[in-house]
XYZ file of C-alpha atoms in Angstrom:
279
model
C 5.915 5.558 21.196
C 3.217 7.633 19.011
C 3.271 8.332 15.617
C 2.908 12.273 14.750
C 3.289 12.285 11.213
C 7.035 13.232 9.356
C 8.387 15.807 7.375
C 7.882 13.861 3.945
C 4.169 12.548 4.939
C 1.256 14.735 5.534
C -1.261 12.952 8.041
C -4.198 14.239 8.889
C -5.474 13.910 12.350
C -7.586 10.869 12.252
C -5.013 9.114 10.640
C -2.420 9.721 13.586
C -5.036 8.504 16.006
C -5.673 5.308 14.010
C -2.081 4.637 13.965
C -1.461 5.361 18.013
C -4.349 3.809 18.748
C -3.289 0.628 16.753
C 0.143 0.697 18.304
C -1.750 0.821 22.289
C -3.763 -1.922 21.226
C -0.743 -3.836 20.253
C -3.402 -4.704 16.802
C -2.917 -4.734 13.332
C -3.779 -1.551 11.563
C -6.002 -2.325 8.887
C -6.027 0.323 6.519
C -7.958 0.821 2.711
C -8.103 3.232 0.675
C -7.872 3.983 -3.510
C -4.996 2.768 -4.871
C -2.078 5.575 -4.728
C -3.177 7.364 -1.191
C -0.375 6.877 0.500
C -1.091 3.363 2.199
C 2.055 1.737 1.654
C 4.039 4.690 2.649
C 1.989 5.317 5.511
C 4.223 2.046 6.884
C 7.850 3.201 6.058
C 6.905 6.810 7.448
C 5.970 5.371 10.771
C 9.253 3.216 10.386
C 11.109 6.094 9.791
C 9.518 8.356 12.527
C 9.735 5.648 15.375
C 13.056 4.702 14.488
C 12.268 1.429 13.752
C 12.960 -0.659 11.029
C 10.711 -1.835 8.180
C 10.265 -5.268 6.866
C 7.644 -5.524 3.839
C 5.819 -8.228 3.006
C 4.079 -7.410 -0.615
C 1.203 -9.855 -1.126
C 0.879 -11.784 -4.996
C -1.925 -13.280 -6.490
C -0.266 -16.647 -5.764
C 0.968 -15.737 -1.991
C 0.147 -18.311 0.793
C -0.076 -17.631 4.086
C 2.535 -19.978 5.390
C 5.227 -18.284 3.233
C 5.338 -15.344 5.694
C 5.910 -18.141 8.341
C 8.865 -20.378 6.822
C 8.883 -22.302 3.725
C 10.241 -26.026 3.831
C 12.679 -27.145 0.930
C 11.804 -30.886 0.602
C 12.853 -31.357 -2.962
C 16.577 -29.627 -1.455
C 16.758 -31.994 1.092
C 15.770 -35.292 -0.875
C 18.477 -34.277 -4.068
C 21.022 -33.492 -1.197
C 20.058 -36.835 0.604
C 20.394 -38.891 -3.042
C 24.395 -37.363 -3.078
C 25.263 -37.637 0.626
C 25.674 -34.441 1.546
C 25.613 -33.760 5.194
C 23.781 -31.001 5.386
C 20.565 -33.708 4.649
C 21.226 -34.481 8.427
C 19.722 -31.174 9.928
C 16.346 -30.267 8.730
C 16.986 -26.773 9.874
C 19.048 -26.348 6.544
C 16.538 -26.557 4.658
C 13.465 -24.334 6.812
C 13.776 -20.759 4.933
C 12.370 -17.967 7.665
C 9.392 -16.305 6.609
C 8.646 -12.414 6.408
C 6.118 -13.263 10.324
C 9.441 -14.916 11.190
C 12.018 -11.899 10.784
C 9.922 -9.875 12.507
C 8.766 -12.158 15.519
C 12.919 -12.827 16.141
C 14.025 -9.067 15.163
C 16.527 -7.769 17.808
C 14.193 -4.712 18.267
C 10.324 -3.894 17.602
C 10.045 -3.320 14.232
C 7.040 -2.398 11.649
C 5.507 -4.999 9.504
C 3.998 -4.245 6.299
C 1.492 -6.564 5.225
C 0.747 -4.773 1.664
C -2.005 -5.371 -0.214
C -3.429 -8.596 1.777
C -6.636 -8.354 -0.660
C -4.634 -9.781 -3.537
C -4.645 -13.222 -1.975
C -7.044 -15.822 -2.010
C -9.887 -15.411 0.356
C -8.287 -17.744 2.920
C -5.174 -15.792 3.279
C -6.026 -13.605 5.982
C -8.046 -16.448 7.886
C -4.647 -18.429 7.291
C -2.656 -15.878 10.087
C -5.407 -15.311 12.277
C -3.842 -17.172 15.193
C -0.020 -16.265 14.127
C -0.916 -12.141 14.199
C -3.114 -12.871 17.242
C -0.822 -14.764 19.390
C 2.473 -13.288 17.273
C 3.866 -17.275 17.537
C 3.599 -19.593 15.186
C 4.480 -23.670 15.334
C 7.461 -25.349 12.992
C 6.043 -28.615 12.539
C 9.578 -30.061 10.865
C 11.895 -29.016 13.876
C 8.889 -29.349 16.793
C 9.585 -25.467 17.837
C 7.415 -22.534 18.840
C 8.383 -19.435 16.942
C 7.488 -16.275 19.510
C 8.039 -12.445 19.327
C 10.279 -11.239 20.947
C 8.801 -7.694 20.876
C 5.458 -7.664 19.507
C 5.891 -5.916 15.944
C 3.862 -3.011 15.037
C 2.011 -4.268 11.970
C 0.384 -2.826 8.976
C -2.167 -4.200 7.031
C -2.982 -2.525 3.527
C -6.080 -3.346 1.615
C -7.500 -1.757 -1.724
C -10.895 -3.458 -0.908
C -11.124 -5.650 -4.232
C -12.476 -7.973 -2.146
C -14.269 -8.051 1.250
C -11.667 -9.469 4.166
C -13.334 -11.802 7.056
C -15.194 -10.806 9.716
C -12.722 -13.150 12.357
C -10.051 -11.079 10.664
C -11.479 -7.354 10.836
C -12.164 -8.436 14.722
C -8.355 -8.597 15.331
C -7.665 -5.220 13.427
C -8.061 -1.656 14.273
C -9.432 -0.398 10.956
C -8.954 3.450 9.366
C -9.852 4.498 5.682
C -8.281 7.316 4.251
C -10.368 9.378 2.674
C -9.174 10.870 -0.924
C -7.401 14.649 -0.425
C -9.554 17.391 -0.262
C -7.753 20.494 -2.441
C -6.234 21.774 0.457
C -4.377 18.140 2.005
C -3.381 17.796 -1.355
C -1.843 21.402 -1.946
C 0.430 20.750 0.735
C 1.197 17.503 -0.509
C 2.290 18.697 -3.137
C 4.074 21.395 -1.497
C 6.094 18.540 0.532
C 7.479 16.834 -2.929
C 8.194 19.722 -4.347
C 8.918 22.959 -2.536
C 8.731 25.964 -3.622
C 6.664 25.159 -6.454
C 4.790 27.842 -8.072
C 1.640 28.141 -6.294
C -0.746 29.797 -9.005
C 0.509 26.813 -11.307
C -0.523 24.336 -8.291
C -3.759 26.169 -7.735
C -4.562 25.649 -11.568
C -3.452 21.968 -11.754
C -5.582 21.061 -8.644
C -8.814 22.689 -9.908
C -8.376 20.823 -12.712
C -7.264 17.856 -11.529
C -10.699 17.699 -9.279
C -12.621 18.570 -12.602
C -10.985 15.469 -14.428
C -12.141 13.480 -11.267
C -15.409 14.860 -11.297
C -16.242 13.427 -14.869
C -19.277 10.983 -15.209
C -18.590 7.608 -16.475
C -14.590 8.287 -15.908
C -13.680 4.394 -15.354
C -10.476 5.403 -13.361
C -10.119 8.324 -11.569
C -6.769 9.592 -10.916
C -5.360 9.306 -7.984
C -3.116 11.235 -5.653
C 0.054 9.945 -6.815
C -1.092 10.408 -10.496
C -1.370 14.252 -9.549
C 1.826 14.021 -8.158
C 3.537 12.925 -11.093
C 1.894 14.772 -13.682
C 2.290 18.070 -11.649
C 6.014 16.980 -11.872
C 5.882 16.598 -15.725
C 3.740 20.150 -15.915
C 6.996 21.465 -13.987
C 9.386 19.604 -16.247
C 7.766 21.275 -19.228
C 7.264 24.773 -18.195
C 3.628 24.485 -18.668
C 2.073 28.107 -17.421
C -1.267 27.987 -15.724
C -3.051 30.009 -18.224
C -2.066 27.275 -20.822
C -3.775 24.678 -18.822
C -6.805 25.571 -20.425
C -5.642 27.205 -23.959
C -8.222 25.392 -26.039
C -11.757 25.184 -24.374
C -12.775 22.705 -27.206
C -10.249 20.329 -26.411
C -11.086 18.127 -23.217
C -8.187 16.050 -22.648
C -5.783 17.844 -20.225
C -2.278 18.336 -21.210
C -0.159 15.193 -20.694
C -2.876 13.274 -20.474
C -1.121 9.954 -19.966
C -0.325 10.629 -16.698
C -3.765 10.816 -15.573
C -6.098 8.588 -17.706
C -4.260 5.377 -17.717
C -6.780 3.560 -20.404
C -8.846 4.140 -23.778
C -12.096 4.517 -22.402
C -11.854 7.277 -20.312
C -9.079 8.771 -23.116
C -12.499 8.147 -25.473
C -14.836 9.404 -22.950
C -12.697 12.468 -22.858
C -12.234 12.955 -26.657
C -16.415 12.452 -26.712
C -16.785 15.605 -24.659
C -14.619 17.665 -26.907
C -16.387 17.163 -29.737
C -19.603 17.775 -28.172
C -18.169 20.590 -27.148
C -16.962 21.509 -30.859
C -20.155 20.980 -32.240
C -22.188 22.983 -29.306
C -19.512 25.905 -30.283
């Protein structure tokens, strides 16, 4: 069972030896990155690939650990006790299976995306520690042991807002994937959209990793922010010589799909009318 990359997902080599090595292991794969570099898909690609099937688990602000377990309805069970109804006599009624659940019982090995785990308080990942190390967990209400039945490949995605415990990394194999150089993401965007024009590409990208490049740029785009305001240059017809029609004005055409708030739209504004005055 290795990973080799699909037709809609271009993985570079490191990546595909993270992965394999990962799925050898039988560990997590721990993997960070900025925001829009493909993490999350990295999991439903290597669903798709193995032929396996995907069960996410996206991670909240408010997410506890024990909700990927099973989740207990008391309050259910006391209102149904207060009106008689039978189901009150079998606790298992009211014991709702947990994301770590579905997968741990799945007929088949299947991938488990664990997305974003760095959105959770601190104690989140210290929380399944034993349950991703062992892959069982305990049901206190019904006195049973929960166990995979085929160890789940699991995927762990992080966009390092905040730093994840050492007893955690320990049980992960960790990759970071690095942002695109010009040529990964030429044929990236050559995968969602073929046969796109390639001087237009050529043009967008250069300017793309100019926009980037800017000091004191809060945000920098990302790769899926190229992606979708390549899509829009498409949509409009843009030609690559207009990319650059006025030299005094900084902001890039459709904007909005690449600085997503008002400093950087300021910062950006700033430079043109240095740029006005210099000319």
């Amino acid at each position: 069972m290795r990973f080799e990359g699909t037709a809609a997902y271009v993985a570079d080599k490191d990546l595909m030896i993270a992965v394999n090595a990962a799925i050898a292991l039988e560990r997590p794969l721990l993997v960070k990155g900025e925001p829009g570099t493909g993490k999350t898909e990295l999991a439903r690609q290597i669903a798709a690939a193995l032929n396996l099937d995907l069960i996410e688990w996206n991670v909240k602000s408010t997410t506890k650990a024990q909700q990927g377990l099973y989740e207990y309805d008391a309050v259910s069970r006391l209102r149904d006790s207060q009106l008689g109804d039978a189901r009150f006599n079998e606790i298992r009624n009211y014991i709702k299976p947990g994301k770590l659940w579905n997968a741990f019982t799945a007929d088949q090995k299947v991938v488990l995306l664990i997305d974003e785990i760095d959105k959770a308080d601190i104690e989140f990942p210290n929380d399944l520690l034993q349950e991703l190390d062992r892959n069982e967990f305990f049901v206190y209400e019904t006195g049973e042991t929960i166990q995979a039945v085929h160890r789940p490949i699991v995927i762990i995605t992080s966009n390092n807002e905040k730093e994840l415990p050492d007893a955690f990394l320990r049980r992960c194999f960790f990759h970071y994937i690095k942002f695109p150089d010009v040529d990964t993401l030429t044929r990236i965007v050559e995968v969602h959209y073929p046969g796109i024009k390639k001087n237009l590409v050529r043009a967008a990208l250069t300017q793309f990793y100019e926009i980037r490049e800017v000091a004191g740029l809060k945000k920098k785009p990302s790769t899926s922010e190229a992606l979708d305001w390549i899509r829009l240059l498409v949509a409009d017809d843009v030609a690559p010589e207009d990319l650059r029609a006025d030299p005094k004005n900084a902001l890039p055409k459709l904007h909005g799909a690449l600085l997503k708030n008002e400093q950087d739209v300021h910062l950006f504004e700033r430079l043109a009318f240095m740029a006005r005055r210099q000319g």
